[in-house]
């Protein structure tokens, strides 16, 4: 079993829809949780960063962490075609230098 | 903002060639990483370095080596390129929040 599980998709939704992307993990030591967005043929870029449990909102994006369920989510409201990308979850424990990544979910927003 | 520069965006090399992929950062970060990314397999760690001349194997080091002679530069070396090393290669550094990645090098071995 992988330490971090993420459905690779692909996921295709119409413009304006609410998108929910999710990851589950098995290591209870993880405390730092990230979402990266990767456009085609580019490197991943940090989208959201959360420490421990709770919600964090940034514009149309909301990151949720539920440590009791070992489950993290990224919500995209009013999705736009420009949100079409691969979304990777990542996480690490206290003091760790290496991130553990999910496989990435390929998302397409259709105009 | 921290900048991570990978010298080539696209490379085509022949089987058996020795290939150098270069990564340069513009800050004084200790930790640098090389990943490869393949469809269906996600990101896989090849090597990482936490200081000059220091290196550690990642999950898939076979067929690769690395060099870090200066803090700002971390090189990935394919000793004898093979077609199964065709991939997207990503360099990353540890930053305040997770990693900062380079733009990637798409390597094709023919």
JSON list of C-alpha atoms in Angstrom, two decimals:
[
{"chain": "A", "resi": 1, "resn": "UNK", "atom": "CA", "xyz": [0.00, 0.00, 0.00]},
{"chain": "A", "resi": 2, "resn": "UNK", "atom": "CA", "xyz": [1.28, 3.44, -0.91]},
{"chain": "A", "resi": 3, "resn": "UNK", "atom": "CA", "xyz": [1.81, 5.98, 1.84]},
{"chain": "A", "resi": 4, "resn": "UNK", "atom": "CA", "xyz": [-0.30, 8.51, -0.06]},
{"chain": "A", "resi": 5, "resn": "UNK", "atom": "CA", "xyz": [-3.16, 7.53, -2.34]},
{"chain": "A", "resi": 6, "resn": "UNK", "atom": "CA", "xyz": [-4.62, 9.86, -4.93]},
{"chain": "A", "resi": 7, "resn": "UNK", "atom": "CA", "xyz": [-7.03, 9.00, -7.71]},
{"chain": "A", "resi": 8, "resn": "UNK", "atom": "CA", "xyz": [-5.20, 9.80, -10.97]},
{"chain": "A", "resi": 9, "resn": "UNK", "atom": "CA", "xyz": [-8.43, 10.53, -12.83]},
{"chain": "A", "resi": 10, "resn": "UNK", "atom": "CA", "xyz": [-8.75, 11.92, -15.42]},
{"chain": "A", "resi": 11, "resn": "UNK", "atom": "CA", "xyz": [-11.47, 14.20, -14.11]},
{"chain": "A", "resi": 12, "resn": "UNK", "atom": "CA", "xyz": [-13.46, 16.32, -16.54]},
{"chain": "A", "resi": 13, "resn": "UNK", "atom": "CA", "xyz": [-16.04, 18.90, -15.38]},
{"chain": "A", "resi": 14, "resn": "UNK", "atom": "CA", "xyz": [-17.88, 21.85, -16.98]},
{"chain": "A", "resi": 15, "resn": "UNK", "atom": "CA", "xyz": [-16.78, 25.41, -16.38]},
{"chain": "A", "resi": 16, "resn": "UNK", "atom": "CA", "xyz": [-18.25, 26.88, -13.20]},
{"chain": "A", "resi": 17, "resn": "UNK", "atom": "CA", "xyz": [-18.53, 23.54, -11.39]},
{"chain": "A", "resi": 18, "resn": "UNK", "atom": "CA", "xyz": [-17.15, 22.92, -7.92]},
{"chain": "A", "resi": 19, "resn": "UNK", "atom": "CA", "xyz": [-14.23, 20.50, -8.07]},
{"chain": "A", "resi": 20, "resn": "UNK", "atom": "CA", "xyz": [-13.21, 18.24, -5.22]},
{"chain": "A", "resi": 21, "resn": "UNK", "atom": "CA", "xyz": [-9.78, 16.58, -5.25]},
{"chain": "A", "resi": 22, "resn": "UNK", "atom": "CA", "xyz": [-8.75, 14.19, -2.50]},
{"chain": "A", "resi": 23, "resn": "UNK", "atom": "CA", "xyz": [-5.88, 12.23, -1.00]},
{"chain": "A", "resi": 24, "resn": "UNK", "atom": "CA", "xyz": [-5.73, 9.66, 1.74]},
{"chain": "A", "resi": 25, "resn": "UNK", "atom": "CA", "xyz": [-2.62, 8.76, 3.67]},
{"chain": "A", "resi": 26, "resn": "UNK", "atom": "CA", "xyz": [-1.48, 6.14, 6.14]},
{"chain": "A", "resi": 27, "resn": "UNK", "atom": "CA", "xyz": [1.30, 7.83, 8.14]},
{"chain": "A", "resi": 28, "resn": "UNK", "atom": "CA", "xyz": [-0.12, 9.55, 11.22]},
{"chain": "A", "resi": 29, "resn": "UNK", "atom": "CA", "xyz": [3.16, 11.48, 11.62]},
{"chain": "A", "resi": 30, "resn": "UNK", "atom": "CA", "xyz": [2.38, 13.71, 8.64]},
{"chain": "A", "resi": 31, "resn": "UNK", "atom": "CA", "xyz": [1.69, 17.27, 9.78]},
{"chain": "A", "resi": 32, "resn": "UNK", "atom": "CA", "xyz": [2.37, 19.46, 6.76]},
{"chain": "A", "resi": 33, "resn": "UNK", "atom": "CA", "xyz": [0.10, 19.17, 3.74]},
{"chain": "A", "resi": 34, "resn": "UNK", "atom": "CA", "xyz": [0.48, 20.76, 0.35]},
{"chain": "A", "resi": 35, "resn": "UNK", "atom": "CA", "xyz": [-1.26, 20.93, -2.99]},
{"chain": "A", "resi": 36, "resn": "UNK", "atom": "CA", "xyz": [0.72, 21.56, -6.14]},
{"chain": "A", "resi": 37, "resn": "UNK", "atom": "CA", "xyz": [-0.62, 22.48, -9.56]},
{"chain": "A", "resi": 38, "resn": "UNK", "atom": "CA", "xyz": [1.26, 21.35, -12.64]},
{"chain": "A", "resi": 39, "resn": "UNK", "atom": "CA", "xyz": [0.48, 22.60, -16.11]},
{"chain": "A", "resi": 40, "resn": "UNK", "atom": "CA", "xyz": [1.44, 20.47, -19.08]},
{"chain": "A", "resi": 41, "resn": "UNK", "atom": "CA", "xyz": [5.20, 20.31, -19.68]},
{"chain": "A", "resi": 42, "resn": "UNK", "atom": "CA", "xyz": [5.92, 22.54, -16.67]},
{"chain": "A", "resi": 43, "resn": "UNK", "atom": "CA", "xyz": [7.20, 21.95, -13.14]},
{"chain": "A", "resi": 44, "resn": "UNK", "atom": "CA", "xyz": [4.74, 21.76, -10.21]},
{"chain": "A", "resi": 45, "resn": "UNK", "atom": "CA", "xyz": [4.00, 25.00, -8.40]},
{"chain": "A", "resi": 46, "resn": "UNK", "atom": "CA", "xyz": [2.77, 25.32, -4.83]},
{"chain": "A", "resi": 47, "resn": "UNK", "atom": "CA", "xyz": [-0.92, 26.12, -4.64]},
{"chain": "A", "resi": 48, "resn": "UNK", "atom": "CA", "xyz": [-1.90, 25.61, -1.00]},
{"chain": "A", "resi": 49, "resn": "UNK", "atom": "CA", "xyz": [-0.04, 24.83, 2.23]},
{"chain": "A", "resi": 50, "resn": "UNK", "atom": "CA", "xyz": [-1.67, 23.69, 5.47]},
{"chain": "A", "resi": 51, "resn": "UNK", "atom": "CA", "xyz": [-0.27, 22.76, 8.82]},
{"chain": "A", "resi": 52, "resn": "UNK", "atom": "CA", "xyz": [-2.13, 20.13, 10.86]},
{"chain": "A", "resi": 53, "resn": "UNK", "atom": "CA", "xyz": [-5.93, 19.90, 10.70]},
{"chain": "A", "resi": 54, "resn": "UNK", "atom": "CA", "xyz": [-8.41, 22.49, 9.55]},
{"chain": "A", "resi": 55, "resn": "UNK", "atom": "CA", "xyz": [-9.33, 24.58, 6.54]},
{"chain": "A", "resi": 56, "resn": "UNK", "atom": "CA", "xyz": [-7.47, 27.17, 4.57]},
{"chain": "A", "resi": 57, "resn": "UNK", "atom": "CA", "xyz": [-8.98, 29.37, 1.91]},
{"chain": "A", "resi": 58, "resn": "UNK", "atom": "CA", "xyz": [-7.30, 31.35, -0.85]},
{"chain": "A", "resi": 59, "resn": "UNK", "atom": "CA", "xyz": [-9.62, 32.90, -3.39]},
{"chain": "A", "resi": 60, "resn": "UNK", "atom": "CA", "xyz": [-11.47, 30.13, -5.21]},
{"chain": "A", "resi": 61, "resn": "UNK", "atom": "CA", "xyz": [-9.36, 27.42, -3.55]},
{"chain": "A", "resi": 62, "resn": "UNK", "atom": "CA", "xyz": [-10.00, 25.75, -0.19]},
{"chain": "A", "resi": 63, "resn": "UNK", "atom": "CA", "xyz": [-7.76, 23.12, 1.37]},
{"chain": "A", "resi": 64, "resn": "UNK", "atom": "CA", "xyz": [-9.10, 20.84, 4.08]},
{"chain": "A", "resi": 65, "resn": "UNK", "atom": "CA", "xyz": [-7.20, 18.47, 6.34]},
{"chain": "A", "resi": 66, "resn": "UNK", "atom": "CA", "xyz": [-8.87, 15.84, 8.50]},
{"chain": "A", "resi": 67, "resn": "UNK", "atom": "CA", "xyz": [-6.09, 14.14, 10.43]},
{"chain": "A", "resi": 68, "resn": "UNK", "atom": "CA", "xyz": [-8.47, 11.86, 12.31]},
{"chain": "A", "resi": 69, "resn": "UNK", "atom": "CA", "xyz": [-9.52, 10.31, 8.98]},
{"chain": "A", "resi": 70, "resn": "UNK", "atom": "CA", "xyz": [-6.13, 10.79, 7.32]},
{"chain": "A", "resi": 71, "resn": "UNK", "atom": "CA", "xyz": [-7.85, 12.58, 4.47]},
{"chain": "A", "resi": 72, "resn": "UNK", "atom": "CA", "xyz": [-7.10, 15.84, 2.70]},
{"chain": "A", "resi": 73, "resn": "UNK", "atom": "CA", "xyz": [-9.12, 17.71, 0.10]},
{"chain": "A", "resi": 74, "resn": "UNK", "atom": "CA", "xyz": [-8.77, 20.58, -2.31]},
{"chain": "A", "resi": 75, "resn": "UNK", "atom": "CA", "xyz": [-11.93, 22.37, -3.45]},
{"chain": "A", "resi": 76, "resn": "UNK", "atom": "CA", "xyz": [-12.03, 24.65, -6.46]},
{"chain": "A", "resi": 77, "resn": "UNK", "atom": "CA", "xyz": [-15.07, 26.92, -6.72]},
{"chain": "A", "resi": 78, "resn": "UNK", "atom": "CA", "xyz": [-16.28, 28.50, -9.96]},
{"chain": "A", "resi": 79, "resn": "UNK", "atom": "CA", "xyz": [-13.79, 26.39, -11.91]},
{"chain": "A", "resi": 80, "resn": "UNK", "atom": "CA", "xyz": [-12.21, 27.95, -15.00]},
{"chain": "A", "resi": 81, "resn": "UNK", "atom": "CA", "xyz": [-10.59, 26.40, -18.10]},
{"chain": "A", "resi": 82, "resn": "UNK", "atom": "CA", "xyz": [-7.31, 27.84, -16.83]},
{"chain": "A", "resi": 83, "resn": "UNK", "atom": "CA", "xyz": [-7.60, 25.48, -13.83]},
{"chain": "A", "resi": 84, "resn": "UNK", "atom": "CA", "xyz": [-7.04, 22.54, -16.19]},
{"chain": "A", "resi": 85, "resn": "UNK", "atom": "CA", "xyz": [-3.86, 20.91, -14.89]},
{"chain": "A", "resi": 86, "resn": "UNK", "atom": "CA", "xyz": [-2.56, 18.01, -12.85]},
{"chain": "A", "resi": 87, "resn": "UNK", "atom": "CA", "xyz": [-2.98, 18.48, -9.09]},
{"chain": "A", "resi": 88, "resn": "UNK", "atom": "CA", "xyz": [-0.57, 16.74, -6.75]},
{"chain": "A", "resi": 89, "resn": "UNK", "atom": "CA", "xyz": [-0.99, 16.37, -3.02]},
{"chain": "A", "resi": 90, "resn": "UNK", "atom": "CA", "xyz": [2.14, 16.20, -0.88]},
{"chain": "A", "resi": 91, "resn": "UNK", "atom": "CA", "xyz": [2.87, 15.86, 2.80]},
{"chain": "A", "resi": 92, "resn": "UNK", "atom": "CA", "xyz": [5.61, 15.44, 5.36]},
{"chain": "A", "resi": 93, "resn": "UNK", "atom": "CA", "xyz": [6.21, 14.96, 9.05]},
{"chain": "A", "resi": 94, "resn": "UNK", "atom": "CA", "xyz": [7.80, 17.31, 11.56]},
{"chain": "A", "resi": 95, "resn": "UNK", "atom": "CA", "xyz": [11.50, 17.75, 10.79]},
{"chain": "A", "resi": 96, "resn": "UNK", "atom": "CA", "xyz": [11.33, 15.73, 7.58]},
{"chain": "A", "resi": 97, "resn": "UNK", "atom": "CA", "xyz": [13.06, 17.11, 4.52]},
{"chain": "A", "resi": 98, "resn": "UNK", "atom": "CA", "xyz": [11.47, 14.90, 1.90]},
{"chain": "A", "resi": 99, "resn": "UNK", "atom": "CA", "xyz": [7.90, 15.24, 0.72]},
{"chain": "A", "resi": 100, "resn": "UNK", "atom": "CA", "xyz": [5.72, 12.24, -0.01]},
{"chain": "A", "resi": 101, "resn": "UNK", "atom": "CA", "xyz": [3.59, 12.80, -3.09]},
{"chain": "A", "resi": 102, "resn": "UNK", "atom": "CA", "xyz": [0.33, 11.44, -4.36]},
{"chain": "A", "resi": 103, "resn": "UNK", "atom": "CA", "xyz": [0.22, 10.27, -7.94]},
{"chain": "A", "resi": 104, "resn": "UNK", "atom": "CA", "xyz": [-1.54, 13.41, -9.14]},
{"chain": "A", "resi": 105, "resn": "UNK", "atom": "CA", "xyz": [-5.06, 13.95, -10.54]},
{"chain": "A", "resi": 106, "resn": "UNK", "atom": "CA", "xyz": [-5.41, 15.21, -14.09]},
{"chain": "A", "resi": 107, "resn": "UNK", "atom": "CA", "xyz": [-8.24, 17.76, -14.22]},
{"chain": "A", "resi": 108, "resn": "UNK", "atom": "CA", "xyz": [-9.88, 19.26, -17.30]},
{"chain": "A", "resi": 109, "resn": "UNK", "atom": "CA", "xyz": [-12.40, 22.12, -17.10]},
{"chain": "A", "resi": 110, "resn": "UNK", "atom": "CA", "xyz": [-14.54, 22.27, -20.23]},
{"chain": "A", "resi": 111, "resn": "UNK", "atom": "CA", "xyz": [-15.76, 25.69, -21.46]},
{"chain": "B", "resi": 1, "resn": "UNK", "atom": "CA", "xyz": [11.27, 34.43, -4.82]},
{"chain": "B", "resi": 2, "resn": "UNK", "atom": "CA", "xyz": [13.58, 31.46, -5.02]},
{"chain": "B", "resi": 3, "resn": "UNK", "atom": "CA", "xyz": [14.48, 30.47, -8.55]},
{"chain": "B", "resi": 4, "resn": "UNK", "atom": "CA", "xyz": [15.36, 26.93, -9.62]},
{"chain": "B", "resi": 5, "resn": "UNK", "atom": "CA", "xyz": [16.73, 26.72, -13.14]},
{"chain": "B", "resi": 6, "resn": "UNK", "atom": "CA", "xyz": [17.07, 23.58, -15.21]},
{"chain": "B", "resi": 7, "resn": "UNK", "atom": "CA", "xyz": [19.39, 24.18, -18.11]},
{"chain": "B", "resi": 8, "resn": "UNK", "atom": "CA", "xyz": [17.41, 22.36, -20.80]},
{"chain": "B", "resi": 9, "resn": "UNK", "atom": "CA", "xyz": [13.66, 22.10, -21.40]},
{"chain": "B", "resi": 10, "resn": "UNK", "atom": "CA", "xyz": [13.92, 19.38, -24.03]},
{"chain": "B", "resi": 11, "resn": "UNK", "atom": "CA", "xyz": [16.74, 16.95, -24.78]},
{"chain": "B", "resi": 12, "resn": "UNK", "atom": "CA", "xyz": [17.07, 14.12, -27.26]},
{"chain": "B", "resi": 13, "resn": "UNK", "atom": "CA", "xyz": [19.96, 11.72, -26.70]},
{"chain": "B", "resi": 14, "resn": "UNK", "atom": "CA", "xyz": [21.06, 8.41, -28.18]},
{"chain": "B", "resi": 15, "resn": "UNK", "atom": "CA", "xyz": [21.20, 5.12, -26.33]},
{"chain": "B", "resi": 16, "resn": "UNK", "atom": "CA", "xyz": [24.53, 4.69, -24.58]},
{"chain": "B", "resi": 17, "resn": "UNK", "atom": "CA", "xyz": [25.35, 8.40, -24.38]},
{"chain": "B", "resi": 18, "resn": "UNK", "atom": "CA", "xyz": [26.41, 9.99, -21.11]},
{"chain": "B", "resi": 19, "resn": "UNK", "atom": "CA", "xyz": [23.85, 12.65, -20.25]},
{"chain": "B", "resi": 20, "resn": "UNK", "atom": "CA", "xyz": [24.17, 15.58, -17.83]},
{"chain": "B", "resi": 21, "resn": "UNK", "atom": "CA", "xyz": [21.13, 17.37, -16.47]},
{"chain": "B", "resi": 22, "resn": "UNK", "atom": "CA", "xyz": [21.91, 20.57, -14.63]},
{"chain": "B", "resi": 23, "resn": "UNK", "atom": "CA", "xyz": [19.99, 22.33, -11.89]},
{"chain": "B", "resi": 24, "resn": "UNK", "atom": "CA", "xyz": [20.94, 25.68, -10.39]},
{"chain": "B", "resi": 25, "resn": "UNK", "atom": "CA", "xyz": [19.33, 27.56, -7.51]},
{"chain": "B", "resi": 26, "resn": "UNK", "atom": "CA", "xyz": [19.82, 31.22, -6.75]},
{"chain": "B", "resi": 27, "resn": "UNK", "atom": "CA", "xyz": [19.59, 30.98, -2.94]},
{"chain": "B", "resi": 28, "resn": "UNK", "atom": "CA", "xyz": [21.68, 29.25, -0.30]},
{"chain": "B", "resi": 29, "resn": "UNK", "atom": "CA", "xyz": [19.46, 26.20, 0.16]},
{"chain": "B", "resi": 30, "resn": "UNK", "atom": "CA", "xyz": [21.05, 23.03, 1.44]},
{"chain": "B", "resi": 31, "resn": "UNK", "atom": "CA", "xyz": [18.56, 20.44, 0.20]},
{"chain": "B", "resi": 32, "resn": "UNK", "atom": "CA", "xyz": [18.24, 19.65, -3.48]},
{"chain": "B", "resi": 33, "resn": "UNK", "atom": "CA", "xyz": [16.37, 16.79, -5.13]},
{"chain": "B", "resi": 34, "resn": "UNK", "atom": "CA", "xyz": [16.09, 15.04, -8.48]},
{"chain": "B", "resi": 35, "resn": "UNK", "atom": "CA", "xyz": [12.82, 13.35, -9.44]},
{"chain": "B", "resi": 36, "resn": "UNK", "atom": "CA", "xyz": [11.53, 11.70, -12.55]},
{"chain": "B", "resi": 37, "resn": "UNK", "atom": "CA", "xyz": [7.87, 11.84, -13.46]},
{"chain": "B", "resi": 38, "resn": "UNK", "atom": "CA", "xyz": [6.13, 9.27, -15.60]},
{"chain": "B", "resi": 39, "resn": "UNK", "atom": "CA", "xyz": [2.45, 8.79, -16.46]},
{"chain": "B", "resi": 40, "resn": "UNK", "atom": "CA", "xyz": [0.80, 6.41, -14.03]},
{"chain": "B", "resi": 41, "resn": "UNK", "atom": "CA", "xyz": [3.83, 6.36, -11.73]},
{"chain": "B", "resi": 42, "resn": "UNK", "atom": "CA", "xyz": [3.85, 9.90, -10.37]},
{"chain": "B", "resi": 43, "resn": "UNK", "atom": "CA", "xyz": [6.99, 11.50, -8.98]},
{"chain": "B", "resi": 44, "resn": "UNK", "atom": "CA", "xyz": [9.83, 9.17, -8.03]},
{"chain": "B", "resi": 45, "resn": "UNK", "atom": "CA", "xyz": [12.88, 10.33, -6.11]},
{"chain": "B", "resi": 46, "resn": "UNK", "atom": "CA", "xyz": [16.20, 9.50, -7.77]},
{"chain": "B", "resi": 47, "resn": "UNK", "atom": "CA", "xyz": [18.77, 11.22, -5.55]},
{"chain": "B", "resi": 48, "resn": "UNK", "atom": "CA", "xyz": [18.93, 14.07, -3.12]},
{"chain": "B", "resi": 49, "resn": "UNK", "atom": "CA", "xyz": [21.66, 16.14, -1.54]},
{"chain": "B", "resi": 50, "resn": "UNK", "atom": "CA", "xyz": [21.65, 18.01, 1.73]},
{"chain": "B", "resi": 51, "resn": "UNK", "atom": "CA", "xyz": [24.98, 19.77, 1.32]},
{"chain": "B", "resi": 52, "resn": "UNK", "atom": "CA", "xyz": [27.99, 20.14, -0.94]},
{"chain": "B", "resi": 53, "resn": "UNK", "atom": "CA", "xyz": [29.52, 16.76, -1.81]},
{"chain": "B", "resi": 54, "resn": "UNK", "atom": "CA", "xyz": [26.77, 15.01, 0.18]},
{"chain": "B", "resi": 55, "resn": "UNK", "atom": "CA", "xyz": [24.27, 12.77, -1.55]},
{"chain": "B", "resi": 56, "resn": "UNK", "atom": "CA", "xyz": [21.77, 10.08, -0.72]},
{"chain": "B", "resi": 57, "resn": "UNK", "atom": "CA", "xyz": [19.99, 7.58, -2.90]},
{"chain": "B", "resi": 58, "resn": "UNK", "atom": "CA", "xyz": [16.30, 7.92, -3.39]},
{"chain": "B", "resi": 59, "resn": "UNK", "atom": "CA", "xyz": [13.87, 5.26, -4.46]},
{"chain": "B", "resi": 60, "resn": "UNK", "atom": "CA", "xyz": [15.19, 4.63, -8.00]},
{"chain": "B", "resi": 61, "resn": "UNK", "atom": "CA", "xyz": [18.94, 5.47, -8.17]},
{"chain": "B", "resi": 62, "resn": "UNK", "atom": "CA", "xyz": [19.91, 2.67, -10.56]},
{"chain": "B", "resi": 63, "resn": "UNK", "atom": "CA", "xyz": [21.44, 3.98, -13.76]},
{"chain": "B", "resi": 64, "resn": "UNK", "atom": "CA", "xyz": [21.97, 7.47, -12.33]},
{"chain": "B", "resi": 65, "resn": "UNK", "atom": "CA", "xyz": [24.61, 9.34, -10.39]},
{"chain": "B", "resi": 66, "resn": "UNK", "atom": "CA", "xyz": [24.79, 12.90, -9.08]},
{"chain": "B", "resi": 67, "resn": "UNK", "atom": "CA", "xyz": [27.33, 15.60, -8.42]},
{"chain": "B", "resi": 68, "resn": "UNK", "atom": "CA", "xyz": [27.22, 18.56, -6.09]},
{"chain": "B", "resi": 69, "resn": "UNK", "atom": "CA", "xyz": [30.52, 20.42, -6.13]},
{"chain": "B", "resi": 70, "resn": "UNK", "atom": "CA", "xyz": [28.99, 23.81, -5.34]},
{"chain": "B", "resi": 71, "resn": "UNK", "atom": "CA", "xyz": [26.01, 24.56, -3.16]},
{"chain": "B", "resi": 72, "resn": "UNK", "atom": "CA", "xyz": [23.99, 26.17, -5.93]},
{"chain": "B", "resi": 73, "resn": "UNK", "atom": "CA", "xyz": [24.39, 23.41, -8.51]},
{"chain": "B", "resi": 74, "resn": "UNK", "atom": "CA", "xyz": [23.14, 19.82, -8.46]},
{"chain": "B", "resi": 75, "resn": "UNK", "atom": "CA", "xyz": [23.76, 17.67, -11.50]},
{"chain": "B", "resi": 76, "resn": "UNK", "atom": "CA", "xyz": [22.09, 14.42, -12.49]},
{"chain": "B", "resi": 77, "resn": "UNK", "atom": "CA", "xyz": [24.17, 12.09, -14.64]},
{"chain": "B", "resi": 78, "resn": "UNK", "atom": "CA", "xyz": [22.91, 9.24, -16.76]},
{"chain": "B", "resi": 79, "resn": "UNK", "atom": "CA", "xyz": [26.04, 7.14, -17.18]},
{"chain": "B", "resi": 80, "resn": "UNK", "atom": "CA", "xyz": [24.78, 5.26, -20.24]},
{"chain": "B", "resi": 81, "resn": "UNK", "atom": "CA", "xyz": [21.37, 6.45, -21.35]},
{"chain": "B", "resi": 82, "resn": "UNK", "atom": "CA", "xyz": [18.74, 3.84, -22.12]},
{"chain": "B", "resi": 83, "resn": "UNK", "atom": "CA", "xyz": [15.29, 4.15, -23.66]},
{"chain": "B", "resi": 84, "resn": "UNK", "atom": "CA", "xyz": [13.62, 3.40, -20.32]},
{"chain": "B", "resi": 85, "resn": "UNK", "atom": "CA", "xyz": [15.13, 6.62, -18.99]},
{"chain": "B", "resi": 86, "resn": "UNK", "atom": "CA", "xyz": [12.94, 8.62, -21.33]},
{"chain": "B", "resi": 87, "resn": "UNK", "atom": "CA", "xyz": [11.03, 10.79, -18.87]},
{"chain": "B", "resi": 88, "resn": "UNK", "atom": "CA", "xyz": [10.36, 14.21, -17.39]},
{"chain": "B", "resi": 89, "resn": "UNK", "atom": "CA", "xyz": [13.10, 15.10, -14.92]},
{"chain": "B", "resi": 90, "resn": "UNK", "atom": "CA", "xyz": [12.38, 17.61, -12.19]},
{"chain": "B", "resi": 91, "resn": "UNK", "atom": "CA", "xyz": [14.79, 19.32, -9.84]},
{"chain": "B", "resi": 92, "resn": "UNK", "atom": "CA", "xyz": [13.53, 20.72, -6.53]},
{"chain": "B", "resi": 93, "resn": "UNK", "atom": "CA", "xyz": [14.81, 22.50, -3.47]},
{"chain": "B", "resi": 94, "resn": "UNK", "atom": "CA", "xyz": [13.39, 22.67, 0.01]},
{"chain": "B", "resi": 95, "resn": "UNK", "atom": "CA", "xyz": [11.76, 26.03, 0.52]},
{"chain": "B", "resi": 96, "resn": "UNK", "atom": "CA", "xyz": [9.77, 27.63, 3.31]},
{"chain": "B", "resi": 97, "resn": "UNK", "atom": "CA", "xyz": [6.63, 25.75, 2.32]},
{"chain": "B", "resi": 98, "resn": "UNK", "atom": "CA", "xyz": [7.49, 22.39, 0.84]},
{"chain": "B", "resi": 99, "resn": "UNK", "atom": "CA", "xyz": [9.48, 22.41, -2.40]},
{"chain": "B", "resi": 100, "resn": "UNK", "atom": "CA", "xyz": [10.20, 24.82, -5.19]},
{"chain": "B", "resi": 101, "resn": "UNK", "atom": "CA", "xyz": [10.56, 23.01, -8.49]},
{"chain": "B", "resi": 102, "resn": "UNK", "atom": "CA", "xyz": [12.36, 23.82, -11.68]},
{"chain": "B", "resi": 103, "resn": "UNK", "atom": "CA", "xyz": [10.52, 23.84, -14.99]},
{"chain": "B", "resi": 104, "resn": "UNK", "atom": "CA", "xyz": [11.59, 20.31, -15.81]},
{"chain": "B", "resi": 105, "resn": "UNK", "atom": "CA", "xyz": [13.65, 18.67, -18.55]},
{"chain": "B", "resi": 106, "resn": "UNK", "atom": "CA", "xyz": [11.85, 16.41, -20.96]},
{"chain": "B", "resi": 107, "resn": "UNK", "atom": "CA", "xyz": [14.46, 13.80, -21.96]},
{"chain": "B", "resi": 108, "resn": "UNK", "atom": "CA", "xyz": [13.93, 11.44, -24.86]},
{"chain": "B", "resi": 109, "resn": "UNK", "atom": "CA", "xyz": [16.42, 8.61, -25.39]},
{"chain": "B", "resi": 110, "resn": "UNK", "atom": "CA", "xyz": [16.33, 7.10, -28.87]}
]
